[in-house]
mmCIF file of C-alpha atoms and ligand atoms in Angstrom:
data_model
loop_
_atom_site.group_PDB
_atom_site.id
_atom_site.type_symbol
_atom_site.label_atom_id
_atom_site.label_comp_id
_atom_site.label_asym_id
_atom_site.label_seq_id
_atom_site.Cartn_x
_atom_site.Cartn_y
_atom_site.Cartn_z
ATOM 1 C CA PRO C 1 0.319 0.089 0.172
ATOM 2 C CA GLN C 2 0.828 3.558 -0.749
ATOM 3 C CA PRO C 3 2.568 5.359 2.528
ATOM 4 C CA THR C 4 0.065 8.474 3.218
ATOM 5 C CA PRO C 5 1.524 11.434 2.349
ATOM 6 C CA THR C 6 2.738 13.827 5.383
ATOM 7 C CA VAL C 7 0.710 16.713 4.443
ATOM 8 C CA ALA C 8 -2.391 14.623 4.243
ATOM 9 C CA MET C 9 -1.743 14.584 8.023
ATOM 10 C CA SER C 10 -2.375 18.549 8.608
ATOM 11 C CA VAL C 11 -4.895 19.147 6.260
ATOM 12 C CA ASN C 12 -7.649 18.830 9.358
ATOM 13 C CA GLU C 13 -4.826 20.830 11.429
ATOM 14 C CA ARG C 14 -6.708 23.719 13.944
ATOM 15 C CA THR C 15 -5.971 27.025 15.178
ATOM 16 C CA TYR C 16 -7.576 28.901 17.973
ATOM 17 C CA ILE C 17 -7.460 33.140 16.512
ATOM 18 C CA MET C 18 -9.249 35.601 18.240
ATOM 19 C CA VAL C 19 -10.005 39.114 17.078
ATOM 20 C CA LYS C 20 -8.705 41.337 20.772
ATOM 21 C CA PRO C 21 -11.007 43.974 22.125
ATOM 22 C CA ASP C 22 -8.960 46.829 19.866
ATOM 23 C CA GLY C 23 -9.253 44.676 16.663
ATOM 24 C CA VAL C 24 -13.347 44.457 17.668
ATOM 25 C CA GLN C 25 -13.590 48.455 18.605
ATOM 26 C CA ARG C 26 -11.500 48.746 15.065
ATOM 27 C CA GLY C 27 -14.117 47.023 12.972
ATOM 28 C CA LEU C 28 -11.583 45.074 11.907
ATOM 29 C CA VAL C 29 -13.470 41.739 12.564
ATOM 30 C CA GLY C 30 -14.698 41.294 8.585
ATOM 31 C CA ASN C 31 -11.768 41.442 7.593
ATOM 32 C CA ILE C 32 -9.283 39.584 9.268
ATOM 33 C CA ILE C 33 -12.623 36.468 9.353
ATOM 34 C CA GLY C 34 -12.264 37.291 5.370
ATOM 35 C CA ARG C 35 -8.637 36.989 5.122
ATOM 36 C CA PHE C 36 -8.796 33.155 6.610
ATOM 37 C CA GLU C 37 -11.901 32.388 4.196
ATOM 38 C CA GLN C 38 -9.928 33.770 1.793
ATOM 39 C CA ARG C 39 -7.205 31.759 1.996
ATOM 40 C CA GLY C 40 -9.163 28.382 1.723
ATOM 41 C CA PHE C 41 -9.436 27.886 5.634
ATOM 42 C CA LYS C 42 -12.693 25.876 7.408
ATOM 43 C CA LEU C 43 -14.384 27.913 9.923
ATOM 44 C CA ILE C 44 -15.339 25.395 12.061
ATOM 45 C CA ALA C 45 -16.253 27.574 15.686
ATOM 46 C CA LEU C 46 -16.778 31.664 16.002
ATOM 47 C CA LYS C 47 -18.629 33.602 18.647
ATOM 48 C CA LEU C 48 -18.453 37.189 20.716
ATOM 49 C CA VAL C 49 -17.160 36.489 23.825
ATOM 50 C CA HIS C 50 -16.668 39.551 26.678
ATOM 51 C CA ALA C 51 -14.455 37.372 28.873
ATOM 52 C CA THR C 52 -13.751 37.875 32.249
ATOM 53 C CA PRO C 53 -9.708 38.239 33.621
ATOM 54 C CA GLU C 54 -9.854 34.615 35.432
ATOM 55 C CA HIS C 55 -10.643 33.388 31.946
ATOM 56 C CA LEU C 56 -8.000 35.375 30.166
ATOM 57 C CA GLU C 57 -5.798 34.333 33.227
ATOM 58 C CA LYS C 58 -5.870 30.572 31.706
ATOM 59 C CA HIS C 59 -5.894 31.637 28.089
ATOM 60 C CA TYR C 60 -2.439 33.197 28.926
ATOM 61 C CA ALA C 61 -1.093 31.083 31.688
ATOM 62 C CA ASP C 62 2.150 30.708 30.100
ATOM 63 C CA LEU C 63 2.715 34.042 30.764
ATOM 64 C CA LYS C 64 1.802 35.084 34.496
ATOM 65 C CA GLY C 65 4.909 36.623 35.892
ATOM 66 C CA LYS C 66 5.796 38.228 32.978
ATOM 67 C CA PRO C 67 5.429 42.741 33.183
ATOM 68 C CA PHE C 68 3.306 43.155 30.920
ATOM 69 C CA PHE C 69 1.299 40.645 32.334
ATOM 70 C CA PRO C 70 -1.209 42.617 34.333
ATOM 71 C CA GLY C 71 -1.567 44.699 31.650
ATOM 72 C CA LEU C 72 -2.389 42.354 28.888
ATOM 73 C CA ILE C 73 -5.288 40.931 31.149
ATOM 74 C CA GLN C 74 -6.769 44.547 31.626
ATOM 75 C CA TYR C 75 -6.514 45.111 27.665
ATOM 76 C CA MET C 76 -8.406 41.553 26.744
ATOM 77 C CA ALA C 77 -10.996 42.028 29.537
ATOM 78 C CA SER C 78 -11.376 45.485 27.990
ATOM 79 C CA GLY C 79 -14.017 44.695 25.746
ATOM 80 C CA PRO C 80 -15.596 41.386 23.749
ATOM 81 C CA VAL C 81 -13.059 39.423 21.701
ATOM 82 C CA VAL C 82 -14.222 37.428 18.584
ATOM 83 C CA ALA C 83 -13.569 33.348 19.364
ATOM 84 C CA MET C 84 -12.848 30.778 16.272
ATOM 85 C CA VAL C 85 -11.549 28.143 15.257
ATOM 86 C CA TRP C 86 -10.172 27.979 11.830
ATOM 87 C CA GLN C 87 -8.775 23.960 10.092
ATOM 88 C CA GLY C 88 -6.582 23.121 7.490
ATOM 89 C CA LEU C 89 -3.801 22.271 5.754
ATOM 90 C CA ASP C 90 -0.504 23.422 8.430
ATOM 91 C CA ALA C 91 -3.363 26.286 10.227
ATOM 92 C CA VAL C 92 -1.167 26.498 13.173
ATOM 93 C CA LYS C 93 1.851 27.806 11.342
ATOM 94 C CA THR C 94 0.497 29.690 8.562
ATOM 95 C CA GLY C 95 -2.035 31.594 11.013
ATOM 96 C CA ARG C 96 1.103 32.599 13.078
ATOM 97 C CA SER C 97 2.388 33.876 9.742
ATOM 98 C CA MET C 98 -1.350 35.669 8.618
ATOM 99 C CA LEU C 99 -0.739 37.321 11.993
ATOM 100 C CA GLY C 100 3.142 38.671 11.712
ATOM 101 C CA ALA C 101 5.401 39.301 14.803
ATOM 102 C CA THR C 102 4.236 39.626 18.149
ATOM 103 C CA ASN C 103 5.246 43.392 17.820
ATOM 104 C CA PRO C 104 3.455 45.269 15.115
ATOM 105 C CA LEU C 105 6.740 47.022 13.938
ATOM 106 C CA ALA C 106 8.365 44.209 13.388
ATOM 107 C CA SER C 107 5.302 43.053 11.015
ATOM 108 C CA ALA C 108 5.434 42.794 7.403
ATOM 109 C CA PRO C 109 2.751 44.843 5.339
ATOM 110 C CA GLY C 110 0.242 42.264 4.414
ATOM 111 C CA THR C 111 0.370 40.195 7.545
ATOM 112 C CA ILE C 112 -3.014 41.384 9.908
ATOM 113 C CA ARG C 113 -0.540 43.447 12.502
ATOM 114 C CA GLY C 114 1.258 44.758 9.558
ATOM 115 C CA ASP C 115 -1.567 46.043 8.751
ATOM 116 C CA PHE C 116 -3.467 47.230 11.144
ATOM 117 C CA ALA C 117 -1.276 47.591 14.333
ATOM 118 C CA LEU C 118 1.285 49.691 15.819
ATOM 119 C CA ALA C 119 1.882 49.035 19.498
ATOM 120 C CA VAL C 120 3.122 45.473 21.036
ATOM 121 C CA GLY C 121 -0.253 45.373 23.427
ATOM 122 C CA ARG C 122 -2.365 47.229 20.719
ATOM 123 C CA ASN C 123 -1.745 43.909 18.696
ATOM 124 C CA ILE C 124 -5.341 43.230 17.546
ATOM 125 C CA CYS C 125 -5.571 39.081 17.063
ATOM 126 C CA HIS C 126 -4.396 36.043 18.956
ATOM 127 C CA GLY C 127 -2.761 32.881 17.291
ATOM 128 C CA SER C 128 -2.085 29.553 18.709
ATOM 129 C CA ASP C 129 1.427 29.065 18.499
ATOM 130 C CA SER C 130 2.226 25.581 18.845
ATOM 131 C CA VAL C 131 -0.664 22.577 17.719
ATOM 132 C CA GLU C 132 -0.560 21.409 21.158
ATOM 133 C CA ASN C 133 -1.401 24.535 21.910
ATOM 134 C CA ALA C 134 -4.467 24.934 19.742
ATOM 135 C CA GLU C 135 -5.919 22.215 21.125
ATOM 136 C CA LYS C 136 -5.819 23.598 24.965
ATOM 137 C CA GLU C 137 -7.278 26.893 23.786
ATOM 138 C CA ILE C 138 -9.379 25.257 21.830
ATOM 139 C CA ALA C 139 -10.933 23.217 24.713
ATOM 140 C CA LEU C 140 -10.860 26.570 27.277
ATOM 141 C CA TRP C 141 -12.765 28.714 24.745
ATOM 142 C CA PHE C 142 -15.986 26.178 22.789
ATOM 143 C CA PRO C 143 -15.853 23.477 25.646
ATOM 144 C CA GLU C 144 -19.394 22.909 23.938
ATOM 145 C CA GLY C 145 -17.738 21.939 21.220
ATOM 146 C CA ILE C 146 -17.039 22.249 17.673
ATOM 147 C CA VAL C 147 -20.022 22.220 14.573
ATOM 148 C CA GLN C 148 -18.816 19.633 12.726
ATOM 149 C CA TYR C 149 -20.115 19.935 8.747
ATOM 150 C CA THR C 150 -18.494 19.096 4.972
ATOM 151 C CA HIS C 151 -16.830 21.591 3.369
ATOM 152 C CA ASP C 152 -17.516 21.861 -0.195
ATOM 153 C CA GLN C 153 -14.501 23.761 -1.573
ATOM 154 C CA ALA C 154 -11.994 21.441 0.243
ATOM 155 C CA LYS C 155 -11.226 19.676 -3.401
ATOM 156 C CA TRP C 156 -10.350 23.228 -4.551
ATOM 157 C CA ILE C 157 -7.989 23.989 -2.427
ATOM 158 C CA PHE C 158 -6.328 20.751 -2.013
ATOM 159 C CA GLU C 159 -4.772 18.416 -3.775
HETATM 160 N N1 UDP L 1 2.563 41.645 24.494
HETATM 161 C C1 UDP L 1 2.919 42.899 25.044
HETATM 162 N N2 UDP L 1 4.156 43.124 25.373
HETATM 163 C C2 UDP L 1 5.070 42.444 25.333
HETATM 164 C C3 UDP L 1 5.116 40.641 24.709
HETATM 165 C C4 UDP L 1 3.500 40.755 24.175
HETATM 166 O O1 UDP L 1 2.079 43.505 25.839
HETATM 167 O O2 UDP L 1 6.270 42.922 25.570
HETATM 168 C C5 UDP L 1 1.057 40.973 24.900
HETATM 169 C C6 UDP L 1 0.834 40.791 23.164
HETATM 170 O O3 UDP L 1 -0.350 41.173 23.273
HETATM 171 C C7 UDP L 1 0.761 39.766 23.039
HETATM 172 C C8 UDP L 1 0.653 38.792 23.854
HETATM 173 O O4 UDP L 1 1.092 39.607 24.912
HETATM 174 O O5 UDP L 1 0.195 39.579 21.534
HETATM 175 C C9 UDP L 1 0.700 37.648 24.043
HETATM 176 O O6 UDP L 1 2.309 37.094 24.050
HETATM 177 P P1 UDP L 1 2.847 36.363 23.286
HETATM 178 O O7 UDP L 1 4.584 36.413 23.558
HETATM 179 O O8 UDP L 1 2.292 35.276 23.453
HETATM 180 O O9 UDP L 1 2.774 36.973 21.374
HETATM 181 P P2 UDP L 1 1.942 36.161 20.767
HETATM 182 O O10 UDP L 1 1.660 34.791 20.724
HETATM 183 O O11 UDP L 1 0.458 36.667 20.797
HETATM 184 O O12 UDP L 1 2.619 36.408 19.189
HETATM 185 MG MG1 MG L 2 1.576 33.792 22.402
#
Protein backbone atom coordinates (compact mmCIF):
# COMPACT_ATOMS: atom_id res chain seq x y z
CA PRO A 1 0.00 0.00 0.00
CA GLN A 2 1.05 3.58 -0.70
CA PRO A 3 2.38 5.40 2.37
CA THR A 4 0.13 8.26 3.45
CA PRO A 5 1.76 11.55 2.42
CA THR A 6 2.81 13.57 5.47
CA VAL A 7 0.93 16.66 4.24
CA ALA A 8 -2.36 14.80 4.52
CA MET A 9 -1.85 14.63 8.28
CA SER A 10 -2.07 18.37 8.81
CA VAL A 11 -5.00 19.04 6.45
CA ASN A 12 -7.27 18.77 9.48
CA GLU A 13 -5.03 20.83 11.74
CA ARG A 14 -6.94 23.37 13.83
CA THR A 15 -5.89 26.72 15.24
CA TYR A 16 -7.49 29.11 17.69
CA ILE A 17 -7.72 32.64 16.28
CA MET A 18 -9.11 35.53 18.34
CA VAL A 19 -9.81 39.12 17.33
CA LYS A 20 -8.79 41.09 20.43
CA PRO A 21 -10.90 43.93 21.91
CA ASP A 22 -9.05 46.60 19.86
CA GLY A 23 -9.71 44.66 16.67
CA VAL A 24 -13.42 44.49 17.48
CA GLN A 25 -13.61 48.21 18.39
CA ARG A 26 -11.72 49.21 15.25
CA GLY A 27 -14.10 47.31 13.00
CA LEU A 28 -11.55 44.76 11.79
CA VAL A 29 -13.57 41.59 12.49
CA GLY A 30 -14.83 41.20 8.92
CA ASN A 31 -11.42 41.83 7.39
CA ILE A 32 -9.73 39.26 9.62
CA ILE A 33 -12.41 36.61 9.06
CA GLY A 34 -12.18 37.35 5.32
CA ARG A 35 -8.44 36.67 5.26
CA PHE A 36 -8.87 33.19 6.76
CA GLU A 37 -11.85 32.43 4.49
CA GLN A 38 -10.04 33.58 1.37
CA ARG A 39 -6.89 31.66 2.23
CA GLY A 40 -8.96 28.46 2.15
CA PHE A 41 -9.39 27.62 5.81
CA LYS A 42 -12.62 26.10 7.10
CA LEU A 43 -14.48 27.97 9.85
CA ILE A 44 -15.51 25.45 12.51
CA ALA A 45 -16.32 27.68 15.52
CA LEU A 46 -17.13 31.37 16.05
CA LYS A 47 -18.50 33.52 18.86
CA LEU A 48 -18.38 37.02 20.38
CA VAL A 49 -17.48 36.85 24.05
CA HIS A 50 -16.60 39.37 26.77
CA ALA A 51 -14.13 37.22 28.72
CA THR A 52 -13.50 37.51 32.45
CA PRO A 53 -9.98 38.23 33.78
CA GLU A 54 -9.99 34.71 35.33
CA HIS A 55 -10.67 33.12 31.93
CA LEU A 56 -8.00 35.26 30.25
CA GLU A 57 -5.46 34.34 32.95
CA LYS A 58 -6.01 30.69 31.98
CA HIS A 59 -5.59 31.53 28.28
CA TYR A 60 -2.32 33.36 28.98
CA ALA A 61 -1.17 31.12 31.88
CA ASP A 62 2.28 30.68 30.28
CA LEU A 63 2.90 34.43 30.57
CA LYS A 64 2.01 34.77 34.25
CA GLY A 65 4.87 36.60 35.98
CA LYS A 66 5.83 38.71 32.93
CA PRO A 67 5.87 42.45 33.67
CA PHE A 68 3.24 43.09 30.99
CA PHE A 69 0.87 40.36 32.29
CA PRO A 70 -1.50 42.59 34.38
CA GLY A 71 -1.80 45.10 31.52
CA LEU A 72 -2.38 42.28 29.04
CA ILE A 73 -5.26 40.86 31.09
CA GLN A 74 -6.79 44.32 31.52
CA TYR A 75 -6.56 44.97 27.76
CA MET A 76 -8.05 41.60 26.86
CA ALA A 77 -10.90 42.05 29.38
CA SER A 78 -11.66 45.62 28.20
CA GLY A 79 -14.27 44.51 25.65
CA PRO A 80 -15.59 41.58 23.68
CA VAL A 81 -13.33 39.38 21.57
CA VAL A 82 -14.22 37.24 18.57
CA ALA A 83 -13.19 33.64 19.29
CA MET A 84 -12.75 31.38 16.26
CA VAL A 85 -11.42 28.00 15.23
CA TRP A 86 -10.06 27.61 11.70
CA GLN A 87 -9.10 24.28 10.18
CA GLY A 88 -6.87 23.40 7.24
CA LEU A 89 -3.41 22.50 6.02
CA ASP A 90 -0.76 23.64 8.51
CA ALA A 91 -3.33 25.93 10.17
CA VAL A 92 -1.19 26.81 13.20
CA LYS A 93 1.96 27.87 11.35
CA THR A 94 0.11 29.53 8.51
CA GLY A 95 -2.14 31.35 10.99
CA ARG A 96 0.94 32.70 12.74
CA SER A 97 2.43 33.89 9.45
CA MET A 98 -0.86 35.62 8.56
CA LEU A 99 -0.74 37.36 11.97
CA GLY A 100 2.81 38.68 11.69
CA ALA A 101 5.26 39.17 14.55
CA THR A 102 4.19 39.75 18.16
CA ASN A 103 5.52 43.30 17.92
CA PRO A 104 3.65 44.92 15.02
CA LEU A 105 6.66 47.10 14.23
CA ALA A 106 8.42 43.90 13.15
CA SER A 107 5.41 42.61 11.17
CA ALA A 108 5.59 42.69 7.39
CA PRO A 109 2.95 44.67 5.50
CA GLY A 110 0.37 42.18 4.27
CA THR A 111 0.09 40.54 7.67
CA ILE A 112 -2.78 41.36 10.04
CA ARG A 113 -0.55 43.11 12.58
CA GLY A 114 1.62 44.61 9.84
CA ASP A 115 -1.44 46.15 8.21
CA PHE A 116 -3.39 47.30 11.27
CA ALA A 117 -1.21 47.73 14.37
CA LEU A 118 1.75 49.63 15.80
CA ALA A 119 1.97 48.67 19.49
CA VAL A 120 2.74 45.24 20.97
CA GLY A 121 0.10 45.78 23.65
CA ARG A 122 -2.58 46.58 21.02
CA ASN A 123 -1.80 44.01 18.37
CA ILE A 124 -5.34 43.21 17.19
CA CYS A 125 -5.35 39.44 16.92
CA HIS A 126 -4.25 36.22 18.66
CA GLY A 127 -3.19 32.96 17.02
CA SER A 128 -2.07 29.68 18.62
CA ASP A 129 1.70 29.09 18.51
CA SER A 130 1.69 25.25 18.46
CA VAL A 131 -0.71 22.41 17.70
CA GLU A 132 -0.65 21.42 21.37
CA ASN A 133 -1.53 24.94 22.55
CA ALA A 134 -4.18 25.24 19.83
CA GLU A 135 -6.00 22.19 21.19
CA LYS A 136 -5.73 23.55 24.76
CA GLU A 137 -7.09 26.95 23.68
CA ILE A 138 -9.94 25.38 21.66
CA ALA A 139 -10.96 23.36 24.74
CA LEU A 140 -10.79 26.49 26.94
CA TRP A 141 -12.83 28.76 24.64
CA PHE A 142 -15.22 26.19 23.15
CA PRO A 143 -16.05 23.70 25.93
CA GLU A 144 -19.41 23.25 24.15
CA GLY A 145 -17.56 21.69 21.20
CA ILE A 146 -17.40 22.71 17.56
CA VAL A 147 -19.73 22.35 14.59
CA GLN A 148 -19.25 19.43 12.19
CA TYR A 149 -19.98 19.98 8.50
CA THR A 150 -18.48 19.27 5.10
CA HIS A 151 -16.52 22.11 3.51
CA ASP A 152 -17.52 21.76 -0.12
CA GLN A 153 -14.61 23.88 -1.36
CA ALA A 154 -12.01 21.52 0.10
CA LYS A 155 -11.50 19.62 -3.17
CA TRP A 156 -10.59 22.90 -4.88
CA ILE A 157 -8.15 23.90 -2.12
CA PHE A 158 -6.27 20.65 -1.40
CA GLU A 159 -4.60 18.21 -3.78
N1 LIG B 1 2.57 41.37 24.95
C1 LIG B 1 2.82 42.63 25.47
N2 LIG B 1 4.12 43.00 25.67
C2 LIG B 1 5.16 42.20 25.39
C3 LIG B 1 4.89 40.91 24.88
C4 LIG B 1 3.59 40.53 24.67
O1 LIG B 1 1.90 43.39 25.71
O2 LIG B 1 6.32 42.60 25.60
C5 LIG B 1 1.19 40.96 24.70
C6 LIG B 1 0.83 41.02 23.21
O3 LIG B 1 -0.52 41.48 23.11
C7 LIG B 1 0.96 39.59 22.79
C8 LIG B 1 0.47 38.85 24.04
O4 LIG B 1 1.00 39.62 25.12
O5 LIG B 1 0.17 39.31 21.64
C9 LIG B 1 0.92 37.42 24.17
O6 LIG B 1 2.32 37.36 24.07
P1 LIG B 1 3.02 36.24 23.19
O7 LIG B 1 4.47 36.28 23.47
O8 LIG B 1 2.31 34.94 23.37
O9 LIG B 1 2.81 36.80 21.69
P2 LIG B 1 1.85 36.27 20.51
O10 LIG B 1 1.81 34.77 20.61
O11 LIG B 1 0.49 36.89 20.71
O12 LIG B 1 2.48 36.76 19.24
MG1 LIG C 1 1.36 33.53 22.20
